[in-house]
Amino acid sequence: MTALPTVDTPRTPVTSSYHGVEVSEDYRWLEDASSEETIAWTKAQQHLTSGYFETLPWRDSLRARVEKLLKAERASYGRLTSGGTRYFALKEQTPRQQRFLVVLTDLDDATTERIVVDPDAIDPSGQTAIDWFVPSPDGGRVAVSLSEHGNEDGTLHVYDVDSGEVVGEPIPHVNLMGGSMAWRHDGSGFWYTLCADAEGFGQQVWFRDLGGSRDELDLAGGFADDRIAENFLSASPDGRWVMDRVQRGDGGEWQIYLRSQDPGAAWWQVADIPATCPYAVLGADALYLLSRHDAPHGKVLRLPLTDGATVSDSEEIVPTSDVVIEDLAVTGKTVWVADMDGGPQRLRAFDLHGGALPSPEIPAVSSVSSYVARLSRLGTDTVAWSCESFTQPATWWVATDGESPRPTALRTTTPVDLSGYEVTREFATSRDGTRIPLNIIAAPGTPRDGTAPALLTAYGGYAISLVPRFDSERLLWLEQGGVYVVANIRGGGEYGEEWHHAGRLTTKQNCYDDFIACADHLCDTGITTRDRLAIVGGSNGGLLMGAVLTQRPDLARAVIAAVPVMDSLRSETTTNGRYNTAEFGTVEDPEMFRALLAYSPYHNVVDGTAYPAVLMTAGENDTRVEAWHAKKMTARLQAATSSDRPVLLRLESTGHLTGSLDQTIDETTDLHAFLFDQLGLGDRFADAG
């Protein structure tokens, strides 16, 4: 392997004291992105990384393969919803740089589709994106949050669906730290979120009358933690009520508020955090709540809607069971429940009082609800879900009350065919004996003699579940004879509240033990060997990568940590880091500080250790995980490692796991080039391509 040049990184010791413990570091100066020293260092790292990729003689052929794959004619639909007799969805279609908003009049006829908002037309550079959208009750208007350069600081625009013209003045910073809105029943106004200060704290609910002269503050304060409150607004299908689900930071603790849409009506609290209601939906005459109170797997409650009603007035209609209730939707006569058993999902149907109805058949190891595509009510009597698996692309299905489910014309089209690969479910045993599911994707007959390269990924946080999803990019790995593995570790929601709580705050170490056990399982069962194993994770999954590479440097041959949290002690000095204290804990608490220090990747790098090859990525406009996390960890690892394996930093002028199609192609090329080089697959790829 050609030796890489080094980057001169000055050490400037700084010491902080936490509860009598002195913690020193050398690279805090890299937190100042605007300093001349940091800018020069960053340029040197970019030069080092680009130089590494330029030494790979087959990288150009790999990029051509990636471009052919990702720019091939393909289309997909997300966030399907309705307004009046119209249907709205975000569409992704090559060769467009960003997703765009479309409207349809017939879900069975894609030719009725037309574009309403096209970020590529607004910004030909491809740096403007749609954060979210909400159509008005009659479908005549649609509210859209648009942000630039990946910063997610969205400005709310109201568009006339027929003309495409903007109605009224846009509202900036609606999506500063996440945002939402809900329409008044007649479309003449709406409630929306806005932070009280420019840093992104103190989110409030405001109201805009489209015919009025000024906006009015409607709900502020009184939350469990006003500083890190996150408000999620929605309206009832009959237009009588508005709901605000308020999360305390990002840790999965929720309060629920309601108000009538009548002018001058007051908000009241329906459920506080101890009620443990992580989700709720408004029906025509009742509020339906997903509750985990004394039911870690979840149960469904029904609360008739009257002024002042609270969760204590509700009745249980769907009891808890041995599987987890992950999602919920309500139509005119039906309660739809998405269940999950360690990742794979199914769908059940009940009448409005909990009587069982015939349930749709869902293929094994598939999903019907995910972080990006939840169950969706269309109109008053129809529900929609996106069904996909690791090997079958997504198709939107609908079911109308009293009728059989059917597929729609909204489906993912792609030339990538993964149907010839097999998916098996196995279990690793973690340090404390907990069984951890692994989804293993490979070609039939792949040998278990340690010769196959394997790529292992996981997330493990925020109760976010890694459900089966189709991803065209996996073909790049699989077509090289690789094995792709998705682990459902603790910290996610795959087995309910207990699974999440066993991987957050002071129990976060369980996530890392689980992942290490999964990697060991792959090697112990002959799926791969240490020198043929690569691991990858992003965001919270990037923290996972940092923790396991410092705790078990021998675990894998190569590590990719995308937009990672690496300094767990100083993360909360940032705005989003403060929101994350509800999930990770805070250094202000002595017990939590000890837990954070014990696994903080940056603080657990040991000089003279033979670390694996590491590639970290960061977005200079990332407001969720600042780029300095990856910069500081890069500097620390480069100074500490005794191996000759590279430690590289790849920077983009984007945000958090976002970017245009062209940026995605460049990044995908570099990530796979790094993996192929480190696992000895590069020449093999060149021979094949």
XYZ file of C-alpha atoms in Angstrom:
689
model
C 0.000 0.000 0.000
C 1.321 3.426 -0.942
C 2.119 5.485 2.149
C -0.015 8.583 2.438
C 1.395 11.978 3.350
C 0.583 13.347 6.784
C -1.197 16.506 7.838
C 0.496 18.665 10.439
C -2.058 19.096 13.211
C -1.054 21.340 16.117
C -1.865 20.153 19.629
C -3.363 22.829 21.860
C -4.186 21.263 25.223
C -7.440 22.345 26.887
C -8.779 20.940 30.139
C -12.375 20.961 31.365
C -13.631 19.856 34.762
C -16.785 17.759 35.174
C -17.835 16.850 38.710
C -14.228 16.869 39.873
C -12.929 14.913 36.867
C -10.350 16.695 34.714
C -10.733 15.914 31.003
C -8.057 17.133 28.596
C -8.019 17.296 24.814
C -5.777 18.732 22.108
C -8.070 19.587 19.205
C -10.864 21.777 20.505
C -9.566 24.557 18.276
C -11.060 22.655 15.314
C -14.549 23.526 16.598
C -14.065 27.039 15.206
C -14.871 26.446 11.537
C -14.165 30.081 10.613
C -10.629 30.330 11.997
C -7.744 30.510 9.559
C -6.107 27.534 11.260
C -9.176 25.323 10.903
C -9.724 26.371 7.291
C -6.105 25.565 6.398
C -6.256 22.224 8.235
C -9.530 21.324 6.527
C -8.098 22.060 3.087
C -5.089 19.890 3.882
C -7.356 17.019 4.904
C -9.413 17.380 1.744
C -6.212 17.287 -0.289
C -5.088 14.158 1.565
C -8.419 12.399 0.955
C -8.693 13.349 -2.712
C -5.084 12.240 -3.182
C -5.916 8.827 -1.716
C -8.770 8.299 -4.163
C -6.657 9.502 -7.079
C -4.202 6.660 -6.426
C -6.897 4.049 -7.125
C -6.532 3.156 -10.824
C -10.037 1.688 -11.052
C -11.918 4.543 -9.342
C -13.060 6.051 -12.655
C -14.582 2.765 -13.759
C -16.285 2.484 -10.381
C -17.697 5.969 -10.731
C -19.026 5.111 -14.166
C -20.776 2.096 -12.642
C -22.232 4.194 -9.822
C -23.427 6.866 -12.231
C -25.008 4.264 -14.484
C -26.762 2.746 -11.483
C -27.980 5.943 -9.826
C -28.779 7.870 -12.992
C -30.605 4.970 -14.599
C -34.256 5.650 -15.289
C -35.937 5.214 -11.934
C -38.676 6.813 -9.884
C -40.139 6.474 -6.408
C -42.858 8.106 -4.321
C -42.855 9.101 -0.658
C -45.118 10.739 1.932
C -48.347 10.056 0.067
C -51.273 12.082 1.420
C -54.442 13.770 0.183
C -56.330 17.066 0.089
C -59.906 17.060 -1.158
C -60.070 14.726 -4.166
C -56.392 15.168 -4.944
C -53.385 13.097 -3.923
C -49.956 14.526 -3.166
C -46.548 12.850 -2.927
C -42.840 13.611 -3.031
C -41.359 12.044 -6.138
C -37.744 11.178 -6.782
C -36.890 10.697 -10.444
C -33.618 10.641 -12.313
C -31.921 12.713 -13.567
C -33.467 15.371 -11.282
C -31.224 16.523 -8.459
C -33.912 16.771 -5.757
C -37.316 15.293 -4.911
C -40.274 17.296 -6.175
C -43.927 17.611 -5.194
C -46.551 16.092 -7.473
C -50.353 16.020 -7.420
C -52.560 13.285 -8.909
C -56.283 12.840 -9.359
C -56.174 9.045 -9.751
C -53.846 6.693 -7.874
C -54.402 4.045 -10.536
C -53.346 6.312 -13.397
C -49.878 7.879 -13.188
C -50.648 9.993 -16.265
C -52.839 12.216 -14.054
C -49.673 13.312 -12.245
C -48.311 16.829 -12.599
C -45.643 18.837 -10.819
C -46.639 21.429 -8.214
C -43.263 22.412 -6.695
C -39.951 21.590 -8.378
C -36.814 22.525 -6.388
C -34.668 22.021 -9.511
C -36.656 24.762 -11.258
C -36.376 27.034 -8.216
C -32.648 26.405 -7.879
C -30.882 24.790 -10.881
C -27.790 24.222 -8.740
C -29.659 21.428 -6.959
C -29.081 22.909 -3.498
C -32.723 23.612 -2.574
C -34.806 20.796 -1.070
C -38.334 20.179 0.180
C -38.348 19.490 3.927
C -42.056 18.639 4.162
C -45.448 19.642 2.787
C -49.108 19.747 3.897
C -52.023 20.141 1.440
C -55.065 22.204 2.438
C -58.289 20.306 3.261
C -59.739 20.962 -0.196
C -56.457 20.351 -2.023
C -56.482 23.830 -3.544
C -53.326 24.946 -1.754
C -50.269 23.274 -0.344
C -47.813 24.499 2.290
C -44.186 23.574 1.563
C -41.053 24.039 3.673
C -37.977 24.696 1.499
C -34.389 24.833 2.731
C -31.006 25.397 1.060
C -27.580 23.743 1.103
C -28.713 21.030 3.487
C -29.167 23.386 6.436
C -32.807 22.296 7.044
C -33.647 25.873 8.094
C -36.897 25.786 6.162
C -38.971 28.694 4.878
C -42.703 28.009 4.599
C -44.339 28.825 1.258
C -48.023 28.432 0.420
C -48.641 27.486 -3.219
C -51.818 27.590 -5.252
C -51.987 24.050 -6.611
C -53.570 25.025 -9.931
C -51.400 28.013 -10.826
C -48.239 27.179 -8.893
C -48.141 30.766 -7.588
C -47.064 31.593 -4.031
C -49.899 32.839 -1.809
C -48.981 35.415 0.836
C -45.567 36.113 2.301
C -43.225 33.179 2.993
C -42.413 32.505 6.664
C -38.688 31.948 7.355
C -37.210 29.609 9.981
C -40.345 27.472 10.328
C -38.191 24.345 10.125
C -35.190 25.620 12.089
C -35.096 22.597 14.405
C -37.799 20.533 12.771
C -41.201 22.027 12.080
C -44.810 21.397 11.151
C -48.111 23.077 10.294
C -51.850 22.331 10.268
C -54.573 23.947 8.172
C -57.778 25.580 9.353
C -60.778 23.606 8.090
C -61.588 26.036 5.255
C -57.991 26.632 4.145
C -58.143 30.318 5.084
C -55.344 30.051 7.626
C -53.012 27.675 9.409
C -51.068 26.960 12.582
C -47.279 26.648 12.244
C -44.154 26.282 14.355
C -41.533 28.960 14.985
C -38.625 29.098 17.412
C -38.542 31.922 19.932
C -34.848 32.609 19.340
C -32.476 32.426 16.396
C -30.472 29.559 17.887
C -33.414 27.191 17.507
C -34.723 26.930 21.063
C -38.182 27.600 22.493
C -40.367 26.385 19.629
C -43.874 27.887 19.688
C -47.132 27.562 17.746
C -48.318 30.562 15.719
C -51.390 31.163 13.582
C -51.595 32.908 10.227
C -54.881 34.136 8.780
C -54.222 34.382 5.033
C -56.527 37.376 4.944
C -55.193 38.969 8.110
C -52.612 41.650 8.716
C -50.316 39.895 11.197
C -49.620 36.456 12.642
C -50.596 35.624 16.222
C -48.893 33.548 18.893
C -51.226 30.686 19.779
C -49.334 28.277 22.058
C -46.107 28.937 23.928
C -44.605 27.461 27.048
C -46.061 25.148 29.611
C -44.268 22.190 28.051
C -42.142 19.662 29.931
C -39.040 21.543 28.774
C -39.854 24.748 26.884
C -36.285 25.162 25.661
C -36.175 21.875 23.721
C -39.858 21.378 22.907
C -40.600 20.034 19.405
C -44.162 20.560 18.141
C -45.899 18.286 15.604
C -49.204 19.746 14.427
C -52.157 18.060 12.699
C -55.872 18.648 12.152
C -58.868 16.331 12.423
C -60.459 15.112 9.167
C -63.734 16.870 10.024
C -61.913 20.188 10.554
C -63.097 20.613 14.150
C -59.836 20.071 16.074
C -56.102 20.786 16.008
C -53.595 18.560 17.798
C -50.064 19.343 18.938
C -47.852 16.406 19.856
C -44.905 17.855 21.778
C -41.681 15.928 22.234
C -39.219 16.837 24.988
C -36.048 16.926 22.956
C -35.314 13.810 20.932
C -35.666 11.140 23.583
C -39.174 9.865 22.844
C -41.031 11.590 25.711
C -44.314 13.123 24.536
C -47.118 15.426 25.620
C -50.359 15.863 23.662
C -52.422 19.056 23.421
C -55.730 19.786 21.677
C -57.855 22.795 20.851
C -60.998 23.443 18.906
C -60.621 25.257 15.591
C -63.228 27.767 16.718
C -61.829 31.331 16.989
C -60.500 32.111 20.454
C -60.503 28.508 21.630
C -57.910 27.478 24.202
C -55.457 24.589 24.154
C -55.654 21.911 26.823
C -53.368 19.014 27.705
C -54.701 15.579 26.821
C -51.704 13.522 27.915
C -48.518 14.248 29.834
C -45.219 12.374 29.613
C -46.118 9.758 32.307
C -49.048 8.638 30.113
C -46.403 7.362 27.641
C -48.270 8.121 24.412
C -45.655 8.399 21.645
C -48.212 8.761 18.854
C -51.838 9.782 18.291
C -54.134 10.390 15.335
C -57.382 12.306 15.047
C -60.453 10.472 13.792
C -63.817 11.949 12.901
C -65.215 11.781 16.421
C -62.366 10.588 18.625
C -58.657 10.761 19.316
C -56.826 7.443 18.971
C -53.665 7.112 21.030
C -50.811 4.650 20.879
C -49.969 4.154 24.549
C -47.068 2.279 26.128
C -48.241 2.900 29.696
C -47.944 -0.495 31.416
C -47.657 -1.891 27.870
C -44.108 -1.611 26.455
C -45.273 -3.200 23.196
C -48.098 -0.699 22.895
C -51.885 -0.617 23.032
C -54.478 1.586 21.315
C -56.803 3.876 23.271
C -59.919 5.667 22.027
C -60.839 9.070 23.478
C -64.139 10.701 22.383
C -63.458 14.311 21.433
C -64.996 16.821 23.811
C -63.516 19.981 25.297
C -61.187 19.143 28.175
C -61.106 15.379 27.603
C -57.897 13.682 28.778
C -56.275 10.291 28.377
C -57.817 9.221 31.693
C -61.209 9.342 29.933
C -60.120 6.956 27.173
C -60.952 3.287 26.663
C -58.604 0.553 25.516
C -59.671 -0.881 22.148
C -56.574 -2.783 20.983
C -54.725 -4.553 23.802
C -51.009 -5.150 23.967
C -49.582 -8.357 22.524
C -46.304 -10.165 21.938
C -45.465 -7.907 18.969
C -44.890 -4.146 18.959
C -47.426 -1.629 17.678
C -45.259 0.685 15.578
C -47.812 2.850 13.766
C -51.475 3.744 13.696
C -54.000 5.226 11.260
C -57.774 5.694 11.454
C -60.297 5.920 8.636
C -64.073 6.357 8.786
C -64.793 2.836 10.035
C -61.400 1.227 10.614
C -58.422 1.395 12.960
C -55.254 0.283 11.142
C -52.307 -0.951 13.203
C -48.786 -1.661 11.943
C -47.126 -4.351 14.067
C -43.422 -5.122 14.210
C -41.475 -8.130 15.389
C -37.802 -7.202 15.528
C -37.881 -5.312 12.206
C -40.327 -7.050 9.841
C -43.899 -5.759 9.981
C -47.507 -6.752 9.394
C -50.822 -4.887 9.276
C -53.975 -5.483 11.324
C -57.439 -3.940 11.042
C -60.112 -3.304 13.688
C -63.431 -1.536 13.849
C -63.561 1.726 15.797
C -64.235 -0.103 19.061
C -61.545 -2.758 18.673
C -63.391 -5.574 16.961
C -61.052 -7.577 14.727
C -61.490 -7.223 10.957
C -59.816 -9.150 8.111
C -56.192 -8.016 7.859
C -54.182 -7.479 4.672
C -51.608 -10.112 3.765
C -48.078 -8.724 3.952
C -45.108 -10.679 2.528
C -42.612 -12.058 5.040
C -39.679 -9.835 6.072
C -41.343 -6.720 4.643
C -42.335 -3.304 5.954
C -45.485 -1.182 5.773
C -44.393 1.811 7.851
C -41.030 3.499 8.234
C -39.384 6.694 9.398
C -39.929 8.145 5.903
C -43.241 6.518 4.927
C -45.834 6.092 7.679
C -49.372 4.795 7.322
C -51.419 7.557 5.691
C -55.147 8.301 5.730
C -56.429 9.420 2.327
C -59.718 11.298 2.491
C -62.097 9.924 5.115
C -62.310 6.206 4.381
C -59.046 5.054 2.756
C -55.651 4.145 4.188
C -52.385 3.867 2.269
C -49.153 2.062 3.054
C -45.870 1.556 1.248
C -44.908 -2.125 1.154
C -41.315 -3.099 0.398
C -38.603 -5.538 1.407
C -34.842 -5.834 1.156
C -35.249 -7.359 -2.310
C -38.556 -5.916 -3.599
C -38.989 -2.164 -4.285
C -41.832 -0.202 -2.736
C -45.407 -0.144 -3.952
C -48.106 2.036 -2.415
C -51.198 0.021 -1.496
C -54.601 1.370 -0.502
C -57.572 -0.098 1.297
C -60.977 1.563 1.473
C -63.312 0.675 4.343
C -65.111 -2.559 3.503
C -63.051 -3.251 0.364
C -60.048 -5.461 -0.373
C -56.571 -3.894 -0.459
C -55.085 -3.169 -3.877
C -51.812 -1.837 -5.266
C -51.721 1.603 -6.883
C -49.750 2.949 -9.816
C -47.379 4.640 -7.364
C -44.473 2.249 -7.170
C -40.708 2.373 -7.308
C -39.436 1.679 -10.804
C -35.786 0.764 -11.216
C -33.631 -1.399 -13.467
C -31.959 -2.794 -10.354
C -33.190 -6.313 -9.647
C -32.386 -7.726 -6.215
C -34.991 -10.487 -6.347
C -32.310 -13.111 -6.975
C -30.708 -12.500 -3.583
C -31.748 -14.285 -0.406
C -32.617 -12.737 2.951
C -32.153 -14.778 6.104
C -32.741 -13.800 9.718
C -30.218 -14.920 12.327
C -29.530 -13.904 15.915
C -26.342 -12.920 17.688
C -25.982 -13.116 21.459
C -24.922 -9.883 23.146
C -22.743 -9.604 26.240
C -25.727 -9.773 28.627
C -27.385 -12.667 26.771
C -29.855 -10.585 24.726
C -30.590 -12.010 21.271
C -29.964 -9.461 18.503
C -31.546 -9.938 15.038
C -29.457 -9.758 11.884
C -30.878 -9.510 8.372
C -28.364 -11.189 6.065
C -28.639 -10.444 2.337
C -26.530 -12.536 -0.032
C -26.574 -14.490 -3.271
C -27.838 -18.074 -2.995
C -25.028 -20.478 -2.232
C -22.675 -17.847 -0.823
C -20.059 -19.935 1.020
C -19.652 -19.812 4.775
C -15.932 -20.363 4.695
C -14.830 -16.823 5.538
C -14.049 -15.860 1.950
C -17.016 -13.543 1.365
C -16.625 -9.831 2.151
C -19.340 -8.555 4.484
C -20.692 -5.086 5.200
C -22.460 -4.679 8.560
C -24.611 -1.684 9.486
C -26.905 -0.650 12.336
C -28.366 2.457 13.974
C -29.591 1.891 17.524
C -31.154 5.140 18.699
C -34.213 7.349 19.152
C -36.529 4.301 18.908
C -35.953 4.448 15.132
C -36.371 0.964 13.695
C -34.403 -0.388 10.740
C -37.259 -2.060 8.892
C -36.816 -3.935 5.588
C -36.213 -1.404 2.807
C -35.107 -1.690 -0.810
C -31.910 0.170 -1.703
C -30.464 0.131 -5.227
C -27.000 1.031 -3.930
C -26.683 -2.351 -2.226
C -26.143 -3.915 -5.634
C -22.687 -2.308 -5.736
C -21.700 -4.484 -2.794
C -23.706 -7.597 -3.582
C -22.491 -7.897 -7.176
C -18.936 -8.249 -5.859
C -19.959 -11.417 -4.024
C -20.476 -9.443 -0.841
C -22.830 -10.105 2.063
C -24.876 -7.137 3.299
C -26.057 -7.284 6.916
C -28.527 -5.036 8.778
C -28.519 -5.477 12.567
C -31.511 -4.498 14.740
C -29.617 -3.491 17.888
C -31.034 -1.985 21.066
C -31.765 1.739 21.146
C -34.117 1.294 18.197
C -37.807 0.483 18.469
C -37.793 -2.990 16.911
C -39.038 -4.648 20.114
C -40.792 -1.696 21.695
C -40.150 0.726 24.510
C -37.960 -1.634 26.532
C -35.697 -2.191 23.518
C -35.309 1.572 23.101
C -34.737 2.272 26.772
C -32.113 -0.467 26.950
C -29.977 1.589 24.541
C -30.314 5.188 25.700
C -29.002 7.433 28.493
C -26.864 5.361 30.913
C -27.619 2.081 29.086
C -26.179 3.277 25.753
C -23.263 0.846 26.055
C -25.699 -1.973 25.238
C -25.874 -0.654 21.662
C -22.136 -1.096 21.249
C -22.110 -4.524 22.905
C -24.916 -5.608 20.569
C -23.081 -4.457 17.454
C -19.817 -6.070 18.528
C -21.715 -9.321 19.119
C -23.184 -9.100 15.608
C -19.740 -8.620 14.069
C -18.383 -11.529 16.100
C -21.318 -13.679 14.952
C -20.507 -13.022 11.296
C -16.930 -14.152 11.848
C -17.715 -17.073 14.189
C -20.259 -18.563 11.758
C -17.991 -18.332 8.717
C -19.923 -15.620 6.916
C -16.733 -13.559 6.801
C -13.456 -12.883 8.621
C -12.046 -9.807 10.336
C -9.997 -8.884 7.275
C -13.073 -9.232 5.048
C -15.452 -7.285 7.302
C -16.371 -3.616 6.909
C -18.772 -1.679 9.121
C -20.734 1.470 8.337
C -23.140 3.793 10.143
C -24.410 7.346 9.905
C -25.361 10.048 12.437
C -26.195 8.131 15.635
C -24.920 5.150 13.667
C -21.717 7.140 13.155
C -21.373 7.422 16.926
C -21.847 3.655 16.995
C -18.930 3.278 14.583
C -16.721 5.512 16.713
C -17.538 3.629 19.894
C -16.923 0.145 18.519
C -13.693 1.056 16.717
C -12.251 2.467 19.948
C -13.552 -0.397 22.103
C -12.642 -3.147 19.634
C -10.024 -1.897 17.132
C -9.667 -5.463 15.847
C -13.367 -5.798 15.026
C -13.259 -4.975 11.302
C -10.857 -4.151 8.488
C -12.548 -0.884 7.493
C -14.931 1.606 9.116
C -17.109 4.326 7.588
C -18.597 6.817 10.052
C -20.921 9.227 8.248
C -21.744 12.595 9.890
C -20.909 11.085 13.276
C -21.159 12.315 16.853
C -17.641 11.741 18.165
C -17.256 14.050 21.176
C -20.049 13.012 23.507
C -19.039 15.472 26.212
C -19.265 18.633 24.104
C -22.088 17.632 21.795
C -24.615 19.450 23.969
C -22.808 22.767 23.471
C -24.613 22.878 20.105
C -28.318 23.505 19.577
C -29.263 20.079 18.286
C -26.906 18.489 20.773
C -28.978 20.051 23.529
C -32.126 18.489 22.068
C -30.283 15.170 22.012
C -29.645 15.180 25.753
C -33.065 13.576 26.169
C -31.667 10.549 24.324
C -27.986 10.534 25.328
C -27.964 12.270 28.690
C -26.119 15.373 29.844
C -22.715 16.040 31.365
C -24.532 18.153 33.953
C -25.643 14.934 35.657
C -22.750 13.057 37.373
C -23.995 9.548 36.522
C -24.741 10.450 32.923
C -21.381 12.181 32.594
C -19.603 8.996 33.629
C -21.557 6.983 31.071
C -20.846 9.514 28.311
C -17.134 9.658 29.108
C -16.894 5.863 29.160
C -17.929 5.538 25.503
C -17.232 8.961 23.939
C -15.161 7.915 20.890
C -12.937 11.006 20.862
C -12.003 10.555 24.515
C -11.298 6.827 24.233
C -8.713 6.870 21.456
C -5.491 5.341 22.815
C -2.079 6.321 21.476
C -0.117 3.510 19.851
C -3.166 1.397 18.994
C -3.399 -0.280 15.586
C -6.686 1.154 14.402
C -8.469 -0.064 11.255
C -8.877 1.983 8.104
C -11.371 4.771 8.843
C -13.274 7.144 6.562
C -15.354 9.860 8.187
C -17.752 12.162 6.350
C -19.164 15.511 7.404
C -21.359 18.276 6.011
C -20.156 21.830 6.515
C -23.814 22.992 6.707
C -24.934 20.194 9.012
C -27.049 21.612 11.845
C -27.723 18.232 13.465
C -24.138 17.026 13.896
C -21.564 19.751 13.391
C -18.605 18.909 11.171
C -16.168 19.498 14.002
C -17.028 16.098 15.479
C -15.508 14.326 12.482
C -12.648 16.822 12.249
C -11.577 16.349 15.864
C -11.836 12.562 15.655
C -9.827 12.519 12.436
C -7.033 14.521 14.056
C -7.049 12.311 17.157
C -6.978 9.018 15.242
C -4.307 10.178 12.825
C -2.069 11.095 15.753
C -2.764 7.888 17.699
C -2.841 4.981 15.272
C 0.166 2.692 14.954
C -1.159 0.926 11.854
C -0.397 1.923 8.271
C -4.100 2.037 7.445
C -5.553 5.389 6.387
C -7.667 7.696 8.515
C -9.494 10.005 6.112
C -11.990 12.847 6.286
C -14.416 13.545 3.440
C -16.230 16.893 3.575
C -19.180 18.189 1.553
C -20.845 21.601 1.468
C -24.107 19.926 2.461
C -26.128 19.135 5.558
C -27.010 15.990 7.446
C -27.017 12.999 5.078
C -28.425 15.257 2.355
C -27.299 16.385 -1.060
C -28.146 16.551 -4.728
C -28.086 13.534 -7.034
C -24.658 14.496 -8.368
C -23.300 14.861 -4.825
C -24.799 11.479 -3.934
C -23.037 9.887 -6.905
C -19.686 11.391 -5.899
C -20.074 10.315 -2.274
C -21.314 6.823 -3.119
C -18.321 6.378 -5.406
C -15.840 7.412 -2.729
C -17.406 5.318 0.038
C -17.358 2.182 -2.094
C -13.906 2.946 -3.452
C -12.642 3.100 0.124
C -14.316 -0.196 1.034
C -13.216 -1.980 -2.144
C -9.639 -0.810 -1.688
C -9.407 -1.820 1.943
C -10.989 -5.240 1.419
C -9.074 -5.988 -1.785
C -12.081 -5.780 -4.097
C -10.897 -2.949 -6.326
C -9.052 -4.994 -8.926
C -11.885 -7.495 -8.880
C -14.305 -4.682 -9.652
C -12.104 -3.339 -12.435
C -11.910 -6.814 -13.986
C -15.699 -7.096 -13.831
C -16.365 -3.616 -15.201
